PDB file of C-alpha atoms in Angstrom:
ATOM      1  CA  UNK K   1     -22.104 -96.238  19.582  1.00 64.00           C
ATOM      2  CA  UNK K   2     -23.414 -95.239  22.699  1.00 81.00           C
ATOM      3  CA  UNK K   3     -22.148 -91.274  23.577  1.00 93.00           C
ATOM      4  CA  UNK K   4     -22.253 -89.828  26.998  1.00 96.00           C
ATOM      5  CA  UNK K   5     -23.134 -86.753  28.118  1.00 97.00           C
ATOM      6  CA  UNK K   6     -23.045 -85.179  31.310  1.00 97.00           C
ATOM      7  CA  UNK K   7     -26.438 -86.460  32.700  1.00 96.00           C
ATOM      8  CA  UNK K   8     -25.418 -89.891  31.870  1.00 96.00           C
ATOM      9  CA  UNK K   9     -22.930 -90.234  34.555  1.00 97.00           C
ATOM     10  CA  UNK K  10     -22.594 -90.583  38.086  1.00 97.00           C
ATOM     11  CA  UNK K  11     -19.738 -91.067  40.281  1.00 98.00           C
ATOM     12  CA  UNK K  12     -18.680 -95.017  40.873  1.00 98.00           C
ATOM     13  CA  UNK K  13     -19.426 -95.667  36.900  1.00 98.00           C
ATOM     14  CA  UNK K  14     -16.618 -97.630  35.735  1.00 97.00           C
ATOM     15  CA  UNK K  15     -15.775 -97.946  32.213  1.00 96.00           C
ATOM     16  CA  UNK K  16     -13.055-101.526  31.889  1.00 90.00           C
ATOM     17  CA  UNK K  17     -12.895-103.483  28.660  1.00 82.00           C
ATOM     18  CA  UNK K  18      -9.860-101.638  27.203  1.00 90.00           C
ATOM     19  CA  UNK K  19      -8.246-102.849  23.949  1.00 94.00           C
ATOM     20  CA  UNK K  20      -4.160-103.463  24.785  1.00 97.00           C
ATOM     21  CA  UNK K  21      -1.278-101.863  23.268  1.00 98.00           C
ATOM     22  CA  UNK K  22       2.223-103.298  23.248  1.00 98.00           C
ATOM     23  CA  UNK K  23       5.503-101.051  23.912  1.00 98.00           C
ATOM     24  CA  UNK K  24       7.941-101.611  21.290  1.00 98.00           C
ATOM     25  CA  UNK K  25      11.405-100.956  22.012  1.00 97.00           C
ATOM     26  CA  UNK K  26      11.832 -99.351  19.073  1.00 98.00           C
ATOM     27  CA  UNK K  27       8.574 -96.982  19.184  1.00 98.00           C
ATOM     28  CA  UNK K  28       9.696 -96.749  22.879  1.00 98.00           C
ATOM     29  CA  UNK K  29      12.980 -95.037  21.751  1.00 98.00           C
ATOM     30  CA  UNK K  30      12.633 -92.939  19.374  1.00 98.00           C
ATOM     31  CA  UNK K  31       9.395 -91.134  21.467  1.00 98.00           C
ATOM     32  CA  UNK K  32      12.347 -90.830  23.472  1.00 98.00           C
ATOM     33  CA  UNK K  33      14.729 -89.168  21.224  1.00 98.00           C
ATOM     34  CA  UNK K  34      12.027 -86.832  19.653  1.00 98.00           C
ATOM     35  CA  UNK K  35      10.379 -85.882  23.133  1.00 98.00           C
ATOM     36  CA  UNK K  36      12.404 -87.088  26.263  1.00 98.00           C
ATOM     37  CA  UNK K  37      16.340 -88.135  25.164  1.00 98.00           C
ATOM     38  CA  UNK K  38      17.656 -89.157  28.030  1.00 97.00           C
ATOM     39  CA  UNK K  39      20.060 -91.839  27.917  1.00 96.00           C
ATOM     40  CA  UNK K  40      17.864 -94.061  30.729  1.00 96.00           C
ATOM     41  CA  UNK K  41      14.790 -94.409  27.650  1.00 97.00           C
ATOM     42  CA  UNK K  42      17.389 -94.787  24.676  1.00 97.00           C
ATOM     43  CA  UNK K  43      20.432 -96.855  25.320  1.00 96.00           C
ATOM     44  CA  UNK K  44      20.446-100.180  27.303  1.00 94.00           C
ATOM     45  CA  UNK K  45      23.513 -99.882  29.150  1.00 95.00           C
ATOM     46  CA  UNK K  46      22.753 -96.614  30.183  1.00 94.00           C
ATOM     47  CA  UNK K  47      19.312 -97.744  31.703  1.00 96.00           C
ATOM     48  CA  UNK K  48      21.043-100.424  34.040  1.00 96.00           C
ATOM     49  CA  UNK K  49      23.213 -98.450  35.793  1.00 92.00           C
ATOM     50  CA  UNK K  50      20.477 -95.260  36.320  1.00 92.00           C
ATOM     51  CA  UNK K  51      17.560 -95.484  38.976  1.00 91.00           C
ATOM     52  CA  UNK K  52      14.918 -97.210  36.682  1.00 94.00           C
ATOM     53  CA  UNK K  53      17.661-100.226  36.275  1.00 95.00           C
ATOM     54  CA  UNK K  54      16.701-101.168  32.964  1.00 96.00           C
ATOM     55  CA  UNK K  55      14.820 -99.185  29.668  1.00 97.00           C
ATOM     56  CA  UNK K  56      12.319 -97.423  30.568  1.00 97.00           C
ATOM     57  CA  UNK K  57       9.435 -95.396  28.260  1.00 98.00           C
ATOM     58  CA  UNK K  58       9.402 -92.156  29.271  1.00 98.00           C
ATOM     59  CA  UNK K  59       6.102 -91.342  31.093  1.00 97.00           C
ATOM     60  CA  UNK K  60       5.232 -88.739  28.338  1.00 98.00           C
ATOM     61  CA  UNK K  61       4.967 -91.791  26.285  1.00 98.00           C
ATOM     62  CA  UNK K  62       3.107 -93.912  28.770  1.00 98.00           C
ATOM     63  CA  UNK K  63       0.837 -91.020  28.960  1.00 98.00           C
ATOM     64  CA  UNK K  64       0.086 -90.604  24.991  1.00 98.00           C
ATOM     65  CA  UNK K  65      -0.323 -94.448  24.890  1.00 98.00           C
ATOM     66  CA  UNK K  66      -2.712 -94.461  27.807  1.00 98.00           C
ATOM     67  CA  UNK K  67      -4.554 -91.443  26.421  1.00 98.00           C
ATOM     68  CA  UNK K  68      -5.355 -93.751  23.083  1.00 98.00           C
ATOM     69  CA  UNK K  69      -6.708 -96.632  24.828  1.00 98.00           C
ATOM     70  CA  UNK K  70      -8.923 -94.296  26.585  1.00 97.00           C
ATOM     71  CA  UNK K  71      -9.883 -93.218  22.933  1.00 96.00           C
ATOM     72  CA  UNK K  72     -10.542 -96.759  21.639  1.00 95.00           C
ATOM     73  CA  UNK K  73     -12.718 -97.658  25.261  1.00 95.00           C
ATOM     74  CA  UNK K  74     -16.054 -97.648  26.278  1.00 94.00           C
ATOM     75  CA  UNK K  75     -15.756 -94.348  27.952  1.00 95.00           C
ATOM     76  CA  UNK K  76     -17.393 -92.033  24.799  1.00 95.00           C
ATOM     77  CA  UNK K  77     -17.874 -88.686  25.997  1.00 96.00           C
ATOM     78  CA  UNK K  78     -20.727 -86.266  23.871  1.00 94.00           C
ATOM     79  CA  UNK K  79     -18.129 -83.674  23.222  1.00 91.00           C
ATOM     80  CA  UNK K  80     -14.964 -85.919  22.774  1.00 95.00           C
ATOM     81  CA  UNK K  81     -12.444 -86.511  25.560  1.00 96.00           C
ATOM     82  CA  UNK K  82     -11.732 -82.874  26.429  1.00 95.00           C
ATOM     83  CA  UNK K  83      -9.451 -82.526  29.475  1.00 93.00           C
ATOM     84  CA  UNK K  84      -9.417 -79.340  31.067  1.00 91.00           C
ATOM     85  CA  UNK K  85      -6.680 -80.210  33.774  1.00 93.00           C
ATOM     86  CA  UNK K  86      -5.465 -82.915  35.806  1.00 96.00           C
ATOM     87  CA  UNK K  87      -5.183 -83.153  39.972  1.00 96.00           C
ATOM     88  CA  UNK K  88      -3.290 -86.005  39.615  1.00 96.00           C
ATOM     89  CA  UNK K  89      -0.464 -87.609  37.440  1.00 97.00           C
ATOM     90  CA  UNK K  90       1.361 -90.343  38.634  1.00 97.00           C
ATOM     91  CA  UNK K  91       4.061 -93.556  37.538  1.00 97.00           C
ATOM     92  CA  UNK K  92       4.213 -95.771  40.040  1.00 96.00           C
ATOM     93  CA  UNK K  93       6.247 -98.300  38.335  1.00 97.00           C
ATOM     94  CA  UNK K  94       8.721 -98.361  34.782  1.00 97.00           C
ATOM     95  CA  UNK K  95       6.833 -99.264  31.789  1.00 98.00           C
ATOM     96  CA  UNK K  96       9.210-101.869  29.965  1.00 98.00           C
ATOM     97  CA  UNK K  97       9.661-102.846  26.535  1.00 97.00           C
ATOM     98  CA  UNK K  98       7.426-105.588  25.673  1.00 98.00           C
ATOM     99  CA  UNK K  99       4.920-104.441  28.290  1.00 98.00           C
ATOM    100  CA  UNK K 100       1.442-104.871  26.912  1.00 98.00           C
ATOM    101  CA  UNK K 101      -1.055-101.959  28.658  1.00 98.00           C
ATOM    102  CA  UNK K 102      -4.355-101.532  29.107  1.00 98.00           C
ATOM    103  CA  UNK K 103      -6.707 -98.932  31.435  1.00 98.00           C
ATOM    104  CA  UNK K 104      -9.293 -98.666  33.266  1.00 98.00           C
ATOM    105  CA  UNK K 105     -11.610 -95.557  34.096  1.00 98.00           C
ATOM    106  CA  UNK K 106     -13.893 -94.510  36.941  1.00 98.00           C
ATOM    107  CA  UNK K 107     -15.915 -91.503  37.676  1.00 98.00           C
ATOM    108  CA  UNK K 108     -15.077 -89.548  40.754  1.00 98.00           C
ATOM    109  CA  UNK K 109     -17.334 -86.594  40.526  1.00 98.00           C
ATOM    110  CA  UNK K 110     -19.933 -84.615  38.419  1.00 98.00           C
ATOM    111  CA  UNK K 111     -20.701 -81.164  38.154  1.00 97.00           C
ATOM    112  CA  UNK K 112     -22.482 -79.328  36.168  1.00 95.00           C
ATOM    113  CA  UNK K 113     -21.311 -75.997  35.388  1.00 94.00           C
ATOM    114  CA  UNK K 114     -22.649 -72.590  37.021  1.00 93.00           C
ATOM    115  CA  UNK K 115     -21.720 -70.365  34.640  1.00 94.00           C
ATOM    116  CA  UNK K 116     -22.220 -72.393  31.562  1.00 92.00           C
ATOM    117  CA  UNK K 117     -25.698 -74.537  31.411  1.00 91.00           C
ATOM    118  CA  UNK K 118     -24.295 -76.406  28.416  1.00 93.00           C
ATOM    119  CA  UNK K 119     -21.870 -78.046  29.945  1.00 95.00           C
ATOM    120  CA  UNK K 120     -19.961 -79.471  33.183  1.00 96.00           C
ATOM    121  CA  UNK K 121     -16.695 -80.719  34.594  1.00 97.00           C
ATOM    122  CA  UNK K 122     -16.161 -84.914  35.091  1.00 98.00           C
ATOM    123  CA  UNK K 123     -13.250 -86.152  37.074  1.00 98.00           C
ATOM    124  CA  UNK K 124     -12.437 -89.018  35.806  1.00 98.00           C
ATOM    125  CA  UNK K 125      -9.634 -91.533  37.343  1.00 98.00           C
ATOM    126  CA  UNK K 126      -7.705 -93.775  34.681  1.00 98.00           C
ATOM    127  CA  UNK K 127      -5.516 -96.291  36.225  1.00 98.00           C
ATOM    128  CA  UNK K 128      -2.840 -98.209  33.250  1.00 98.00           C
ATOM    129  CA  UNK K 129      -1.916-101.779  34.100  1.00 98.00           C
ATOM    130  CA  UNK K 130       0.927-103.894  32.137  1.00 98.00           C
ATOM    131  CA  UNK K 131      -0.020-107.549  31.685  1.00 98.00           C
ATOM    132  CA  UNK K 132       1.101-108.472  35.330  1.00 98.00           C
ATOM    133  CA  UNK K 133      -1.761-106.427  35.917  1.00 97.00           C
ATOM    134  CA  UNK K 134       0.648-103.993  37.932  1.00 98.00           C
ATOM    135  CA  UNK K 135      -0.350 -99.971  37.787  1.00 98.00           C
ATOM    136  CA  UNK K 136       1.965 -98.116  35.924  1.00 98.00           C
ATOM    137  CA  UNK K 137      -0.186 -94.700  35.635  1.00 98.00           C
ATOM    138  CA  UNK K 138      -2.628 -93.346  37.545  1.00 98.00           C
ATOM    139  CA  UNK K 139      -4.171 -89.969  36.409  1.00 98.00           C
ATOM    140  CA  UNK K 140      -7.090 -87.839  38.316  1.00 98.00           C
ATOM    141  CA  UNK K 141      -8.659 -85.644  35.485  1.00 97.00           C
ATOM    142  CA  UNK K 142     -10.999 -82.953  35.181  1.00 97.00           C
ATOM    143  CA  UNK K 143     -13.265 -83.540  31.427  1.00 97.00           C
ATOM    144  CA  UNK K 144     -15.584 -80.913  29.678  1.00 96.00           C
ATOM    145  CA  UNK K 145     -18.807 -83.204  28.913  1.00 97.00           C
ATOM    146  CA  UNK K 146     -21.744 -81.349  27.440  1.00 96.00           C
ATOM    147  CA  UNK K 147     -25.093 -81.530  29.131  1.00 96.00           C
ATOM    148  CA  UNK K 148     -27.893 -83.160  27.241  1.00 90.00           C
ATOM    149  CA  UNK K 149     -29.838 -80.452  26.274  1.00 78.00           C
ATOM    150  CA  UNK K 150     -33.913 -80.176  26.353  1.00 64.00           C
ATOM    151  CA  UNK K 151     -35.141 -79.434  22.781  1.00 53.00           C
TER     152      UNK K 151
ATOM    153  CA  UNK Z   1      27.924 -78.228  31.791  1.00 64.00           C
ATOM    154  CA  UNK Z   2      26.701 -77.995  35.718  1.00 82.00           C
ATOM    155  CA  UNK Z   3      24.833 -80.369  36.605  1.00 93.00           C
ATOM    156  CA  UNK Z   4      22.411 -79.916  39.898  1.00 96.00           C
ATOM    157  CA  UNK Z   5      22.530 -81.917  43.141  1.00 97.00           C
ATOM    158  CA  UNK Z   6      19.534 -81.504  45.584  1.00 97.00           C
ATOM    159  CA  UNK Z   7      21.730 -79.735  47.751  1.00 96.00           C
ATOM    160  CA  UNK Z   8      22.057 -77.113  44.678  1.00 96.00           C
ATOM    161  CA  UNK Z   9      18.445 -76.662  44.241  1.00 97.00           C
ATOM    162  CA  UNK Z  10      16.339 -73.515  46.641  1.00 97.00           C
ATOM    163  CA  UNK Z  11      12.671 -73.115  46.366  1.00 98.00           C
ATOM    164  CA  UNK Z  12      12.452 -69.771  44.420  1.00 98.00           C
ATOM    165  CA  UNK Z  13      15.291 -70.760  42.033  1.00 98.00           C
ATOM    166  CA  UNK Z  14      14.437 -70.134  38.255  1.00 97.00           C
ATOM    167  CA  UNK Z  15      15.845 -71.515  35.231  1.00 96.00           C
ATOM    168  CA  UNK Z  16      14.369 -69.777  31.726  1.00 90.00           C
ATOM    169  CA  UNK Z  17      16.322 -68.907  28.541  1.00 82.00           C
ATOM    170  CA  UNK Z  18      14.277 -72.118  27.316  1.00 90.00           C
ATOM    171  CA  UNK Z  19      15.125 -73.090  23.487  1.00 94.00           C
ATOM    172  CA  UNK Z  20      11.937 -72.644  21.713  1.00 97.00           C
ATOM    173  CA  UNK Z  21       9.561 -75.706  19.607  1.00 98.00           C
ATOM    174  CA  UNK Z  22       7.429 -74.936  16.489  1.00 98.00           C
ATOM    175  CA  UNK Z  23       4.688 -76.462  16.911  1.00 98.00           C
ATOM    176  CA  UNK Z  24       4.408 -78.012  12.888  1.00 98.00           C
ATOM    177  CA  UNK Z  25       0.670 -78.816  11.862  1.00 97.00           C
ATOM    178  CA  UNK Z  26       1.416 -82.172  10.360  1.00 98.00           C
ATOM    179  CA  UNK Z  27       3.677 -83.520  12.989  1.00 98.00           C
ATOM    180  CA  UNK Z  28       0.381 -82.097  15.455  1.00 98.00           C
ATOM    181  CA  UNK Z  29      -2.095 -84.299  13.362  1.00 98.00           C
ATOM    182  CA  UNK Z  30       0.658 -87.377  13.367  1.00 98.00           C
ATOM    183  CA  UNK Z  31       0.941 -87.387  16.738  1.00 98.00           C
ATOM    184  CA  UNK Z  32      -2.965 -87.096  17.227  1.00 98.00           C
ATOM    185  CA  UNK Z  33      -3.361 -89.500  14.835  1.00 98.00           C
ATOM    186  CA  UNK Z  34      -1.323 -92.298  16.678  1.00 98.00           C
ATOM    187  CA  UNK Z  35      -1.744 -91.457  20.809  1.00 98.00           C
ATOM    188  CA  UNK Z  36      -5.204 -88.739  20.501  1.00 98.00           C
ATOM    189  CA  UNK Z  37      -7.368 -89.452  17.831  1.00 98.00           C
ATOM    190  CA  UNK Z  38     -10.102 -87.350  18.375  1.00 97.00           C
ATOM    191  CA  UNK Z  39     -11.399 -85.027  14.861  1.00 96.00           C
ATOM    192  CA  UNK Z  40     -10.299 -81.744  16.769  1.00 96.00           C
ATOM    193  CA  UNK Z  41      -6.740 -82.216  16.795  1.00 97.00           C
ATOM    194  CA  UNK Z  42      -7.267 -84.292  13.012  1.00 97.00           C
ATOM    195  CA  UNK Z  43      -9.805 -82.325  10.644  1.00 96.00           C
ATOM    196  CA  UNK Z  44      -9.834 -78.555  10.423  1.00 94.00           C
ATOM    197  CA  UNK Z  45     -13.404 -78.104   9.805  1.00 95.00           C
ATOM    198  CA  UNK Z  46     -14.337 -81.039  12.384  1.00 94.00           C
ATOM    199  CA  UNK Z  47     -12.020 -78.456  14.716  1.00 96.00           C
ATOM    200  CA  UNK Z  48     -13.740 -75.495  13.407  1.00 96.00           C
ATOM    201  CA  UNK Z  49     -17.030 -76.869  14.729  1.00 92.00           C
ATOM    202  CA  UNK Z  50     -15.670 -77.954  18.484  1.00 92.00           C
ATOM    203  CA  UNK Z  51     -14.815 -76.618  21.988  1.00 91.00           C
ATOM    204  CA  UNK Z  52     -11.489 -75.651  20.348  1.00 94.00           C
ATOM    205  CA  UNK Z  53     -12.944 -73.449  17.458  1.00 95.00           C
ATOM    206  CA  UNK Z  54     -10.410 -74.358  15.502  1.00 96.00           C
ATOM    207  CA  UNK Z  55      -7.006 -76.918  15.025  1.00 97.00           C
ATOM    208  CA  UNK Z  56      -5.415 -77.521  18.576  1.00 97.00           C
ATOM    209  CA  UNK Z  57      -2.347 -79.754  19.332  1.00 98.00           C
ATOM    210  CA  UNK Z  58      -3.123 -82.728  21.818  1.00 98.00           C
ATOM    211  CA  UNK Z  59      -2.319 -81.858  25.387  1.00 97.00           C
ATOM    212  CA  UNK Z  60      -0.147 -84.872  25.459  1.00 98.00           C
ATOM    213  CA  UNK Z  61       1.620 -83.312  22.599  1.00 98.00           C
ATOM    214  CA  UNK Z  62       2.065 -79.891  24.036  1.00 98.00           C
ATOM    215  CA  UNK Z  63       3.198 -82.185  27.361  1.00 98.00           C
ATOM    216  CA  UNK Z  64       5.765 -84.032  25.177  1.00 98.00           C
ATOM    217  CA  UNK Z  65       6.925 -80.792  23.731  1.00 98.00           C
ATOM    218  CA  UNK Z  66       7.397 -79.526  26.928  1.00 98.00           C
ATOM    219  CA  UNK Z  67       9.472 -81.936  28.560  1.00 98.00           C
ATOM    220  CA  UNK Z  68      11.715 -82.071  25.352  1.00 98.00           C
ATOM    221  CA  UNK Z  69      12.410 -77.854  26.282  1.00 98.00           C
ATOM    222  CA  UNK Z  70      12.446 -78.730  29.698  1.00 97.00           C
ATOM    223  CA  UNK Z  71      15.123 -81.744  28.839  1.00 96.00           C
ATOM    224  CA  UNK Z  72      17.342 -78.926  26.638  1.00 95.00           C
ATOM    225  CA  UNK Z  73      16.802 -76.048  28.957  1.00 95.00           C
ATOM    226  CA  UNK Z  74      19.398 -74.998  31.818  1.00 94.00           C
ATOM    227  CA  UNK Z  75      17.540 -77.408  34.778  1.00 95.00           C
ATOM    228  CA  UNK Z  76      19.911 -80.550  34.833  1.00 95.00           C
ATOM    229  CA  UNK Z  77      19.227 -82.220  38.126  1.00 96.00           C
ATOM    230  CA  UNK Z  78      22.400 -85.048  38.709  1.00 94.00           C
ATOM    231  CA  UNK Z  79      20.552 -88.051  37.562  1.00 91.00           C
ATOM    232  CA  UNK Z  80      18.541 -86.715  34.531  1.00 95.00           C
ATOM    233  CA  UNK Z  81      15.139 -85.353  34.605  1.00 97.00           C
ATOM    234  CA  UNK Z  82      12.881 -88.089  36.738  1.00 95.00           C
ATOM    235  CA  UNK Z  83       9.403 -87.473  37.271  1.00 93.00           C
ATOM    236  CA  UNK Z  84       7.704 -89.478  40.026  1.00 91.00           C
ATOM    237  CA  UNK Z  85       4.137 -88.056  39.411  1.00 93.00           C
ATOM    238  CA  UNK Z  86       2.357 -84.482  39.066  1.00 96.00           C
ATOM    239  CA  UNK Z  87       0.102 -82.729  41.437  1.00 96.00           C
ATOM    240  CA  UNK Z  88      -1.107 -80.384  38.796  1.00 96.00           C
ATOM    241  CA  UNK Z  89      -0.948 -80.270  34.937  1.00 97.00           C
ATOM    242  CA  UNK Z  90      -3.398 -78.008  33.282  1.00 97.00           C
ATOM    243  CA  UNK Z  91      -3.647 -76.260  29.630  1.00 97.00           C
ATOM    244  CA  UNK Z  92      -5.385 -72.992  29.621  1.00 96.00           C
ATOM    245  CA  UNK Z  93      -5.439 -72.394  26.421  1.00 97.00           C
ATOM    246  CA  UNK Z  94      -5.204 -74.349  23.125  1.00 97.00           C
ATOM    247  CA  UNK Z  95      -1.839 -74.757  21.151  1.00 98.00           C
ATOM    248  CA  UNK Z  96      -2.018 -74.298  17.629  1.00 98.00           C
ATOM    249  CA  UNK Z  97      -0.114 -75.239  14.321  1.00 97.00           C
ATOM    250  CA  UNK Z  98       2.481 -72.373  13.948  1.00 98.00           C
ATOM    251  CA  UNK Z  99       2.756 -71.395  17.609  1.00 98.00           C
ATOM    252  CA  UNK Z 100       6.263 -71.480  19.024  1.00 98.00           C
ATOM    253  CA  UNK Z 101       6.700 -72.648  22.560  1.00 98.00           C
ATOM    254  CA  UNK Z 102       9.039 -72.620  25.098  1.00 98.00           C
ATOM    255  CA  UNK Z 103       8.954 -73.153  28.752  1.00 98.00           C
ATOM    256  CA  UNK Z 104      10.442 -71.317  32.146  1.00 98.00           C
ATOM    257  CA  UNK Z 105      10.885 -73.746  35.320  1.00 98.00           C
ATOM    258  CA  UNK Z 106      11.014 -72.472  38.997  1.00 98.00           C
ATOM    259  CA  UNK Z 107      11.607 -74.521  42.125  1.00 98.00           C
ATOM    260  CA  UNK Z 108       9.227 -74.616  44.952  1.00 98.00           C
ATOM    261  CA  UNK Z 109      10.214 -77.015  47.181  1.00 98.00           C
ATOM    262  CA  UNK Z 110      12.957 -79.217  48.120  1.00 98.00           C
ATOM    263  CA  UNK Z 111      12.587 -82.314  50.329  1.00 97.00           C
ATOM    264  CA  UNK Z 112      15.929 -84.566  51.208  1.00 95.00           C
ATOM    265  CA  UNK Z 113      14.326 -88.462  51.566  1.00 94.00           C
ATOM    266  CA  UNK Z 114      14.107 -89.620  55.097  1.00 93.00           C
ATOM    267  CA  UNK Z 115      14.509 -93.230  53.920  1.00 94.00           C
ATOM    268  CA  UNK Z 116      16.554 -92.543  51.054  1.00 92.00           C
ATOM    269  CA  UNK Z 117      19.834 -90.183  52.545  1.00 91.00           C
ATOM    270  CA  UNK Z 118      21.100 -90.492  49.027  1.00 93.00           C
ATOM    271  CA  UNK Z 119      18.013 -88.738  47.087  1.00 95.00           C
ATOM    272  CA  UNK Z 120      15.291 -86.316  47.252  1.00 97.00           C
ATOM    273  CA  UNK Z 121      11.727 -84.744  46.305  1.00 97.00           C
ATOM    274  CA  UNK Z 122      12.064 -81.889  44.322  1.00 98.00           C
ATOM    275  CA  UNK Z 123       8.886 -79.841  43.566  1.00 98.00           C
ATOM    276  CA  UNK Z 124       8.976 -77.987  40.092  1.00 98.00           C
ATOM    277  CA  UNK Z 125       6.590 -75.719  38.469  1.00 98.00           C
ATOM    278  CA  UNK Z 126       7.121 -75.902  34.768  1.00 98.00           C
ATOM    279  CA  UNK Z 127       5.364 -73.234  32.606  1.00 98.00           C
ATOM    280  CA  UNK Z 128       4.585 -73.191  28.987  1.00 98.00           C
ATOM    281  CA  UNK Z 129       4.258 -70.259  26.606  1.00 98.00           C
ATOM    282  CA  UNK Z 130       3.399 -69.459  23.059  1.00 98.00           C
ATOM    283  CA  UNK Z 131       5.102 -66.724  21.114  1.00 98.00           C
ATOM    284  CA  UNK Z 132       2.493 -64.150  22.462  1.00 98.00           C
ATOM    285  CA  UNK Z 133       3.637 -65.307  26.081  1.00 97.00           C
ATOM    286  CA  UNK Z 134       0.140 -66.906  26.507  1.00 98.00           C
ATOM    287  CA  UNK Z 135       0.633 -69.911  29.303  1.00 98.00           C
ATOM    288  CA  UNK Z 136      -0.369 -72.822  27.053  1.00 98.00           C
ATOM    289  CA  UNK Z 137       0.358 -75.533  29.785  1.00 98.00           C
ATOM    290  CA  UNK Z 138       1.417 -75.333  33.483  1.00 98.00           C
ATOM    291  CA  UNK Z 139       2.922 -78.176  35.511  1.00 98.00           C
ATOM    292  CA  UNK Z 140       3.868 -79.379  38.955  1.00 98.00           C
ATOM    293  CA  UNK Z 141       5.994 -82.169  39.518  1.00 97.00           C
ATOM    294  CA  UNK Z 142       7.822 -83.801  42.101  1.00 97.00           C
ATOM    295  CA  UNK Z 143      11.257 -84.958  40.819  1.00 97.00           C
ATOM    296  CA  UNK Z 144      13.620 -87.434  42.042  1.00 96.00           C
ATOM    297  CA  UNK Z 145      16.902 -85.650  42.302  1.00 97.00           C
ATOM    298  CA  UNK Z 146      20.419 -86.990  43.825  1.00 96.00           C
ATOM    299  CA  UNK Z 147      22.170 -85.457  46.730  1.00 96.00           C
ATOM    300  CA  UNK Z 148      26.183 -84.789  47.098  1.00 91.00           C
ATOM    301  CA  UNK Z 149      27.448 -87.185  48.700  1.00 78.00           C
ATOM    302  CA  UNK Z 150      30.816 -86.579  51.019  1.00 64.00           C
ATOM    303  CA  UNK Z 151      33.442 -89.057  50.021  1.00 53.00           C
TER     304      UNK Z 151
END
């Protein structure tokens, strides 16, 4: 398993190859009713008639669920995937039961840190796409990677 | 219950009184275990030894948490709680097994829809704090909320 740490990556390094979850209605719904119960991610009829026009996860769940596939993928950070903040959170489309998602990752920017040698900050964009390959996340975040340290 | 039409809504406007969320330590590993797993938010020692110095909640957890106090709190925009995206969502500091949160909301903007006379933007800062009133997580998002129509 190949780890990265700060002085492995440059902007433009993609990271694709992303195992695929699918949304289960059920899972779907009772995130909803734990984190998010509104009627629009829980009850059918509910859904049609509200602006999403059918179930929809809630994006807290699209979130978690993206978050894990980033997990599982190629991306491997030294240090974990430790996000310090995000510039950017976005759902541009529902995510629908039966959906099957999967993400992609680029690097935007590296910096190493001034006050801390040991470290720096990686912005990392991580676009989810359901099996029409539409985007139904984008996120902009900023990651603590650990430098790779002379011994 | 009142429920809140754009036209309701004035940057400055605060809703708090926020129910509050234990934050239980197996529930915190569950979740990690399913949407973040990463040893920190897993293994104590494992935690011990990382960034976090110890057992820490998932961000996505404390952002699920959140949005459940945010659902239950005063803030009931017309057509339910709808998130088109974030322009910031940060976590200062870790959450940890036994904290209680609970979050305070305050409006900063409000933006009727030129193409849409029947919606518009609102821009909320949510805040999240521990029992020692430690911001855990802070949030801006822009929410799609529902004018008053005249009939």
């Amino acid at each position: 398993m190949d780890l990265y740490y700060l002085d492995d990556l440059v902007p433009g390094q993609r990271f694709g190859g992303s195992a695929r979850i699918r949304v289960e209605e059920q899972r779907s719904k009772t995130f909803a009713s734990e984190f998010d119960p509104q009627p629009f991610h829980m009850d059918e009829d509910a859904a049609r008639a509200s602006i999403f026009r059918g179930l929809a996860a809630s994006g807290w769940h699209t979130a978690a669920m993206t978050m894990r596939l980033l997990v599982d993928s190629e991306f491997k950070p030294a240090g974990g995937i430790v996000g310090a903040g995000f510039d950017e959170l976005r759902w541009p489309l529902p995510v629908r039961p039966g959906d099957e998602l999967r993400v992609e990752s680029e690097v935007l920017e590296v910096r190493p840190s001034k006050s801390r040698p040991e470290q720096g900050l990686v912005k990392l964009r991580t676009t989810t796409l359901n099996q029409g390959e539409q985007v139904v996340q984008v996120s902009v975040g900023n990651l603590v990677v650990p430098r790779r340290l002379e011994r």
